[in-house]
Amino acid sequence: MPEDTTQLIGYALACSVPIVVVGALLLRATSNRSLTTSMAVLVLIPTVSTLAGVIGVSGLMFTDELQRTAIVLAVVAAVTVPAAVLLGREQARKTVWEKQIREQERAAEQSRRELVAWVSHDLRTPLAGIRAMAEALSDGVVRARPDVARYAEQIGVETERLARMVDDLFEMSKINAGALRLELEPVDLRELIDEVLAANRPTADRAQVSLHAEQPGTGIVVSASDQALGRVLTNLVCNAIAHTPPGGHVAISSGTTGDHAWARVEDSGPGIADDDLPRIFDIAYRGTAARSPTAAGGIPTGSGMGLAIAAGLIEAHHGDIIAENREQGCRFEVRLPLPGR
C-alpha cells in the first residue's frame, strides 16, 4: 500500500489509465453503432477507473472501507448508466431528426433551384414569341388582315400559356410553404370524373386520342375539395393525352378497395423510363424526351409542375398517388380514404 502522495498518485494512475485506454478502444469500436452504447461506455469509464484506482491504492486489500466505496460506485453506476442510455436515445432521435431536416432542406433547395431554372427557361419562349409578334404588328411588318388576326390569336394563346405557368407556380409555392388549406366536403368521384372527361374531350379529339371512362354503377363518395381533386384528375388526364401518340387511347376508371377509393388514368403511350419513375412527381422534372409533352414545333406545353401539384394536392387530402408502367403505356392511380373508415 502506498505511504506518500507520490506513490498514491502513481498507483492510482497505474490502475486507472489502462481502464481509460480500454474504454477509449471500446468507444472507437462502437462509434459506428448506436449513440446509446457510446453514452453508456462514457459513463462507465470514470466509474470503473475510479474503482480500479481505489483497489490499486488499497494494495488489493478488500477492507470494509473498500467495500463501502465499491457499493457507492455501483449505486452511482446503476443510476447514471440508465440515465445515459435514455439521454443517448434522446440524442440519437434528435440527431436523426436534425439529419432528416437537413436532407429535406437540401432537397427543397434543390427543388427550388430546379423550379426557378425550368420556369425561367419556359417563360423565355412565350415571351420571346409575344415580343416578336407585337413588334411585327407595331412596326407595320404585318398588315394583311388575315395575318394580323393570326398574330393576335397566337399572342392570346401564348398569353394564356403564361397565365397557366404563373398559376402553377403560385399553387406550387403554396404547397411547398405548407400554406395550402383545403375545405373538404362529400364529393362523388364518379361525377367529378365525368366533368373532367367532358372538359378534356376536345383536347383529346384534337390530339386524335380516344378518351373514355370506366366507372361502377353506384356512387363513390369521398371527402375532398371538388376544385382541388378536379385539378388533380385534369393534370393526370392532360399528361396522359400529351404522352399518347395519335390513334392511342386514355382511360379513366374509379372504384373502391377496402377502406379507400381510387381513380386511375391509363394511357397507351411509351411509358415511363425506370430511372424516371422515382422522380416523376418532382417539381419541374420532365424526364426523358419520350415523356416530355410537346406542341407543334417541339415547344413544351407544360410548366413541368403538373404532376408535382397533383402529388401535393393529394397529400393534402391524406391520400396517395403512384405511377407505374404497364405492358403498354403507364398508369397513374390516386387513392383517397373513404369517410368513416
Short mmCIF file of C-alpha atoms in Angstrom, two decimals:
data_model
loop_
_atom_site.label_atom_id
_atom_site.label_comp_id
_atom_site.label_asym_id
_atom_site.label_seq_id
_atom_site.Cartn_x
_atom_site.Cartn_y
_atom_site.Cartn_z
CA MET A 1 0.00 0.00 0.00
CA PRO A 2 1.49 3.44 -0.91
CA GLU A 3 2.53 5.61 2.04
CA ASP A 4 3.14 9.05 0.49
CA THR A 5 1.34 11.26 -2.03
CA THR A 6 3.68 10.47 -4.91
CA GLN A 7 3.20 6.74 -4.55
CA LEU A 8 -0.55 7.28 -4.14
CA ILE A 9 -0.73 9.17 -7.42
CA GLY A 10 1.44 6.58 -9.15
CA TYR A 11 -0.73 3.64 -8.02
CA ALA A 12 -3.91 5.47 -8.96
CA LEU A 13 -2.60 6.27 -12.44
CA ALA A 14 -1.26 2.75 -12.99
CA CYS A 15 -4.63 1.23 -12.21
CA SER A 16 -6.98 3.78 -13.81
CA VAL A 17 -5.14 4.63 -17.07
CA PRO A 18 -5.49 1.08 -18.53
CA ILE A 19 -9.25 1.27 -17.87
CA VAL A 20 -9.43 4.61 -19.69
CA VAL A 21 -7.43 3.16 -22.62
CA VAL A 22 -9.72 0.13 -22.84
CA GLY A 23 -12.75 2.42 -22.66
CA ALA A 24 -11.37 4.60 -25.47
CA LEU A 25 -10.86 1.49 -27.61
CA LEU A 26 -14.43 0.40 -26.87
CA LEU A 27 -15.69 3.84 -27.84
CA ARG A 28 -13.83 3.64 -31.10
CA ALA A 29 -15.09 0.14 -31.79
CA THR A 30 -18.71 1.17 -31.14
CA SER A 31 -18.54 4.56 -32.90
CA ASN A 32 -20.41 3.20 -35.92
CA ARG A 33 -23.12 1.64 -33.76
CA SER A 34 -25.74 3.29 -31.58
CA LEU A 35 -25.20 6.54 -29.74
CA THR A 36 -26.78 4.88 -26.68
CA THR A 37 -23.90 2.38 -26.39
CA SER A 38 -21.33 5.16 -26.63
CA MET A 39 -23.07 7.14 -23.87
CA ALA A 40 -23.11 4.09 -21.57
CA VAL A 41 -19.40 3.46 -22.17
CA LEU A 42 -18.63 7.12 -21.47
CA VAL A 43 -20.40 6.91 -18.12
CA LEU A 44 -18.77 3.61 -17.12
CA ILE A 45 -15.20 4.72 -17.91
CA PRO A 46 -14.79 7.16 -14.95
CA THR A 47 -16.74 4.88 -12.58
CA VAL A 48 -14.74 1.73 -13.35
CA SER A 49 -11.41 3.61 -13.49
CA THR A 50 -12.16 5.15 -10.07
CA LEU A 51 -12.88 1.70 -8.64
CA ALA A 52 -9.67 0.34 -10.17
CA GLY A 53 -7.67 3.23 -8.73
CA VAL A 54 -9.12 2.72 -5.25
CA ILE A 55 -8.40 -1.04 -5.38
CA GLY A 56 -4.84 -0.35 -6.56
CA VAL A 57 -4.19 2.21 -3.84
CA SER A 58 -5.55 -0.17 -1.18
CA GLY A 59 -2.95 -2.74 -2.19
CA LEU A 60 -5.64 -5.21 -3.26
CA MET A 61 -6.75 -5.44 0.37
CA PHE A 62 -10.54 -5.76 0.32
CA THR A 63 -11.30 -3.93 3.54
CA ASP A 64 -14.63 -2.67 4.82
CA GLU A 65 -13.77 0.82 3.55
CA LEU A 66 -13.07 -0.55 0.05
CA GLN A 67 -16.35 -2.47 0.18
CA ARG A 68 -18.26 0.69 1.05
CA THR A 69 -16.54 2.57 -1.76
CA ALA A 70 -17.37 -0.20 -4.22
CA ILE A 71 -21.03 -0.14 -3.14
CA VAL A 72 -21.20 3.63 -3.64
CA LEU A 73 -19.66 3.35 -7.08
CA ALA A 74 -22.07 0.52 -8.00
CA VAL A 75 -25.04 2.63 -6.95
CA VAL A 76 -23.69 5.58 -8.93
CA ALA A 77 -23.27 3.34 -11.99
CA ALA A 78 -26.79 1.91 -11.55
CA VAL A 79 -28.19 5.45 -11.61
CA THR A 80 -26.01 7.05 -14.25
CA VAL A 81 -25.93 4.23 -16.84
CA PRO A 82 -29.73 4.09 -17.36
CA ALA A 83 -29.78 7.87 -17.41
CA ALA A 84 -27.03 7.83 -20.04
CA VAL A 85 -28.97 5.27 -22.08
CA LEU A 86 -32.10 7.44 -22.01
CA LEU A 87 -30.13 10.56 -22.87
CA GLY A 88 -28.33 8.68 -25.61
CA ARG A 89 -31.60 7.56 -27.17
CA GLU A 90 -33.00 11.08 -26.97
CA GLN A 91 -29.83 12.50 -28.51
CA ALA A 92 -29.93 9.82 -31.21
CA ARG A 93 -33.53 10.72 -32.07
CA LYS A 94 -32.60 14.39 -32.12
CA THR A 95 -29.60 13.68 -34.34
CA VAL A 96 -31.68 11.62 -36.77
CA TRP A 97 -34.39 14.29 -36.79
CA GLU A 98 -31.85 17.03 -37.46
CA LYS A 99 -30.32 14.94 -40.24
CA GLN A 100 -33.72 14.42 -41.82
CA ILE A 101 -34.47 18.13 -41.56
CA ARG A 102 -31.15 18.98 -43.24
CA GLU A 103 -31.84 16.46 -46.00
CA GLN A 104 -35.33 17.87 -46.51
CA GLU A 105 -33.94 21.41 -46.62
CA ARG A 106 -31.33 20.37 -49.18
CA ALA A 107 -33.99 18.61 -51.25
CA ALA A 108 -36.29 21.63 -51.02
CA GLU A 109 -33.48 23.97 -52.01
CA GLN A 110 -32.60 21.74 -54.95
CA SER A 111 -36.27 21.65 -55.98
CA ARG A 112 -36.47 25.45 -55.77
CA ARG A 113 -33.39 25.80 -57.93
CA GLU A 114 -34.77 23.37 -60.49
CA LEU A 115 -38.11 25.15 -60.40
CA VAL A 116 -36.56 28.57 -60.99
CA ALA A 117 -34.37 27.17 -63.77
CA TRP A 118 -37.27 25.42 -65.52
CA VAL A 119 -39.72 28.30 -65.18
CA SER A 120 -37.11 30.83 -66.30
CA HIS A 121 -36.37 28.69 -69.34
CA ASP A 122 -40.03 28.08 -70.17
CA LEU A 123 -41.03 31.71 -69.73
CA ARG A 124 -38.49 32.88 -72.28
CA THR A 125 -40.12 31.02 -75.18
CA PRO A 126 -43.63 32.52 -75.00
CA LEU A 127 -42.27 35.93 -74.01
CA ALA A 128 -39.93 35.94 -77.00
CA GLY A 129 -42.80 34.95 -79.29
CA ILE A 130 -45.13 37.60 -77.89
CA ARG A 131 -42.43 40.27 -78.19
CA ALA A 132 -41.60 39.32 -81.78
CA MET A 133 -45.25 39.28 -82.88
CA ALA A 134 -46.04 42.53 -81.04
CA GLU A 135 -43.07 44.27 -82.68
CA ALA A 136 -44.12 42.98 -86.08
CA LEU A 137 -47.61 44.39 -85.57
CA SER A 138 -46.46 47.73 -84.15
CA ASP A 139 -43.81 48.23 -86.89
CA GLY A 140 -46.31 47.50 -89.63
CA VAL A 141 -44.39 44.49 -90.90
CA VAL A 142 -47.62 42.51 -90.79
CA ARG A 143 -50.52 44.42 -92.34
CA ALA A 144 -52.77 41.94 -94.10
CA ARG A 145 -55.94 41.36 -92.11
CA PRO A 146 -55.62 37.52 -92.04
CA ASP A 147 -52.01 37.80 -90.82
CA VAL A 148 -52.95 40.35 -88.19
CA ALA A 149 -55.75 38.10 -86.95
CA ARG A 150 -53.41 35.11 -86.86
CA TYR A 151 -50.76 37.05 -84.91
CA ALA A 152 -53.37 38.32 -82.46
CA GLU A 153 -54.70 34.81 -81.93
CA GLN A 154 -51.20 33.47 -81.34
CA ILE A 155 -50.45 36.24 -78.83
CA GLY A 156 -53.61 35.24 -76.98
CA VAL A 157 -52.50 31.58 -76.96
CA GLU A 158 -49.05 32.44 -75.61
CA THR A 159 -50.54 34.79 -73.00
CA GLU A 160 -52.86 32.04 -71.81
CA ARG A 161 -49.88 29.72 -71.57
CA LEU A 162 -48.01 32.27 -69.44
CA ALA A 163 -51.05 32.62 -67.20
CA ARG A 164 -51.15 28.85 -66.66
CA MET A 165 -47.47 28.85 -65.75
CA VAL A 166 -47.99 31.64 -63.21
CA ASP A 167 -50.99 29.80 -61.72
CA ASP A 168 -48.94 26.60 -61.44
CA LEU A 169 -46.06 28.49 -59.84
CA PHE A 170 -48.40 30.11 -57.30
CA GLU A 171 -50.04 26.76 -56.47
CA MET A 172 -46.67 25.05 -56.11
CA SER A 173 -45.35 27.79 -53.83
CA LYS A 174 -48.35 27.33 -51.51
CA ILE A 175 -47.81 23.58 -51.42
CA ASN A 176 -44.09 23.92 -50.66
CA ALA A 177 -44.73 26.53 -47.97
CA GLY A 178 -47.35 24.35 -46.27
CA ALA A 179 -49.88 27.16 -46.71
CA LEU A 180 -52.39 25.07 -48.69
CA ARG A 181 -55.69 24.80 -46.84
CA LEU A 182 -58.49 22.76 -48.39
CA GLU A 183 -62.16 22.74 -47.42
CA LEU A 184 -63.15 19.09 -47.62
CA GLU A 185 -66.74 18.09 -48.32
CA PRO A 186 -68.54 15.00 -49.66
CA VAL A 187 -67.75 14.63 -53.37
CA ASP A 188 -69.00 11.96 -55.77
CA LEU A 189 -65.87 10.73 -57.52
CA ARG A 190 -67.86 9.41 -60.47
CA GLU A 191 -69.49 12.79 -61.16
CA LEU A 192 -66.16 14.56 -60.88
CA ILE A 193 -64.60 12.16 -63.40
CA ASP A 194 -67.50 12.78 -65.80
CA GLU A 195 -66.83 16.54 -65.56
CA VAL A 196 -63.10 16.07 -66.18
CA LEU A 197 -63.88 13.77 -69.11
CA ALA A 198 -66.19 16.33 -70.74
CA ALA A 199 -63.73 19.20 -70.19
CA ASN A 200 -60.79 17.34 -71.76
CA ARG A 201 -62.56 15.60 -74.63
CA PRO A 202 -61.90 18.49 -77.09
CA THR A 203 -58.19 18.31 -76.28
CA ALA A 204 -58.19 14.55 -76.85
CA ASP A 205 -60.06 14.95 -80.13
CA ARG A 206 -57.51 17.47 -81.40
CA ALA A 207 -54.71 15.07 -80.44
CA GLN A 208 -56.59 12.20 -82.13
CA VAL A 209 -56.64 10.28 -78.86
CA SER A 210 -59.63 8.25 -77.68
CA LEU A 211 -60.75 9.34 -74.19
CA HIS A 212 -63.29 7.28 -72.23
CA ALA A 213 -64.30 6.38 -68.67
CA GLU A 214 -64.90 3.04 -66.97
CA GLN A 215 -66.92 3.52 -63.80
CA PRO A 216 -69.10 1.44 -61.45
CA GLY A 217 -72.87 1.75 -61.37
CA THR A 218 -73.02 3.21 -57.84
CA GLY A 219 -71.65 6.47 -56.50
CA ILE A 220 -68.27 6.77 -54.78
CA VAL A 221 -68.37 9.50 -52.14
CA VAL A 222 -65.06 10.79 -50.77
CA SER A 223 -64.16 13.70 -48.50
CA ALA A 224 -62.37 16.10 -50.82
CA SER A 225 -62.13 19.56 -52.29
CA ASP A 226 -64.08 19.48 -55.54
CA GLN A 227 -61.81 22.05 -57.20
CA ALA A 228 -58.51 20.58 -55.98
CA LEU A 229 -59.37 16.98 -56.80
CA GLY A 230 -60.69 18.06 -60.19
CA ARG A 231 -57.38 19.75 -60.87
CA VAL A 232 -55.50 16.59 -59.93
CA LEU A 233 -57.52 14.48 -62.35
CA THR A 234 -57.27 17.14 -65.05
CA ASN A 235 -53.50 17.28 -64.69
CA LEU A 236 -53.25 13.50 -64.95
CA VAL A 237 -55.56 13.33 -67.98
CA CYS A 238 -53.76 16.19 -69.77
CA ASN A 239 -50.43 14.49 -69.05
CA ALA A 240 -51.74 11.20 -70.45
CA ILE A 241 -53.13 12.84 -73.59
CA ALA A 242 -49.88 14.72 -74.18
CA HIS A 243 -47.88 11.49 -73.98
CA THR A 244 -50.17 9.35 -76.09
CA PRO A 245 -49.48 9.19 -79.84
CA PRO A 246 -52.33 9.79 -82.34
CA GLY A 247 -54.61 6.77 -82.55
CA GLY A 248 -53.95 5.83 -78.93
CA HIS A 249 -56.35 5.87 -76.01
CA VAL A 250 -56.65 7.24 -72.47
CA ALA A 251 -58.96 5.60 -69.94
CA ILE A 252 -60.22 6.95 -66.61
CA SER A 253 -61.62 4.45 -64.12
CA SER A 254 -62.71 4.51 -60.49
CA GLY A 255 -63.68 2.11 -57.73
CA THR A 256 -63.17 1.16 -54.10
CA THR A 257 -60.87 -1.32 -52.40
CA GLY A 258 -61.08 -1.93 -48.67
CA ASP A 259 -61.03 1.41 -46.84
CA HIS A 260 -60.10 3.64 -49.76
CA ALA A 261 -61.42 4.83 -53.11
CA TRP A 262 -59.26 5.00 -56.21
CA ALA A 263 -59.17 6.72 -59.57
CA ARG A 264 -56.87 5.56 -62.37
CA VAL A 265 -55.70 7.27 -65.53
CA GLU A 266 -54.15 4.88 -68.06
CA ASP A 267 -52.64 5.69 -71.43
CA SER A 268 -51.19 3.76 -74.37
CA GLY A 269 -48.11 5.93 -74.69
CA PRO A 270 -44.41 4.97 -74.49
CA GLY A 271 -44.45 4.53 -70.72
CA ILE A 272 -42.02 5.96 -68.21
CA ALA A 273 -38.33 5.10 -68.07
CA ASP A 274 -37.38 3.15 -64.94
CA ASP A 275 -34.87 5.84 -63.98
CA ASP A 276 -37.59 8.50 -64.20
CA LEU A 277 -40.24 6.75 -62.07
CA PRO A 278 -38.76 7.74 -58.66
CA ARG A 279 -38.69 11.42 -59.69
CA ILE A 280 -41.84 11.64 -61.77
CA PHE A 281 -43.59 13.78 -59.12
CA ASP A 282 -40.61 16.10 -58.52
CA ILE A 283 -41.00 19.77 -59.35
CA ALA A 284 -40.20 20.63 -62.96
CA TYR A 285 -38.99 17.10 -63.69
CA ARG A 286 -39.83 16.05 -67.23
CA GLY A 287 -37.61 13.02 -67.58
CA THR A 288 -36.69 11.65 -70.97
CA ALA A 289 -37.80 13.12 -74.25
CA ALA A 290 -40.33 10.31 -74.70
CA ARG A 291 -42.27 11.64 -71.70
CA SER A 292 -41.91 15.34 -72.47
CA PRO A 293 -45.12 16.76 -73.95
CA THR A 294 -44.52 18.98 -76.94
CA ALA A 295 -46.70 21.09 -79.12
CA ALA A 296 -46.19 21.86 -82.75
CA GLY A 297 -42.61 22.78 -83.45
CA GLY A 298 -41.35 20.88 -80.40
CA ILE A 299 -42.23 23.62 -77.90
CA PRO A 300 -43.02 22.22 -74.44
CA THR A 301 -46.65 22.73 -73.49
CA GLY A 302 -46.45 22.41 -69.71
CA SER A 303 -44.65 24.12 -66.87
CA GLY A 304 -43.31 20.82 -65.58
CA MET A 305 -45.26 21.24 -62.34
CA GLY A 306 -48.49 19.41 -63.17
CA LEU A 307 -47.59 16.09 -61.56
CA ALA A 308 -45.86 17.77 -58.61
CA ILE A 309 -49.01 19.84 -57.99
CA ALA A 310 -51.15 16.71 -58.26
CA ALA A 311 -48.97 14.94 -55.67
CA GLY A 312 -49.12 17.94 -53.31
CA LEU A 313 -52.90 18.23 -53.57
CA ILE A 314 -53.41 14.51 -52.97
CA GLU A 315 -51.13 14.67 -49.93
CA ALA A 316 -53.33 17.50 -48.61
CA HIS A 317 -56.26 15.06 -48.96
CA HIS A 318 -54.34 12.49 -46.85
CA GLY A 319 -54.22 10.23 -49.88
CA ASP A 320 -51.58 8.66 -52.10
CA ILE A 321 -50.66 8.90 -55.76
CA ILE A 322 -48.50 6.39 -57.59
CA ALA A 323 -47.23 5.86 -61.11
CA GLU A 324 -46.35 2.55 -62.73
CA ASN A 325 -45.73 1.14 -66.17
CA ARG A 326 -47.99 -1.39 -67.82
CA GLU A 327 -47.39 -3.65 -70.79
CA GLN A 328 -48.27 -0.67 -72.96
CA GLY A 329 -48.26 2.82 -71.56
CA CYS A 330 -48.44 3.74 -67.91
CA ARG A 331 -50.97 4.13 -65.11
CA PHE A 332 -51.41 6.87 -62.54
CA GLU A 333 -53.51 5.90 -59.53
CA VAL A 334 -54.96 8.22 -56.90
CA ARG A 335 -56.06 6.69 -53.60
CA LEU A 336 -58.28 8.53 -51.12
CA PRO A 337 -59.57 7.34 -47.73
CA LEU A 338 -63.29 6.64 -47.57
CA PRO A 339 -65.20 8.69 -44.97
CA GLY A 340 -65.58 6.97 -41.61
CA ARG A 341 -63.08 4.19 -42.36
#
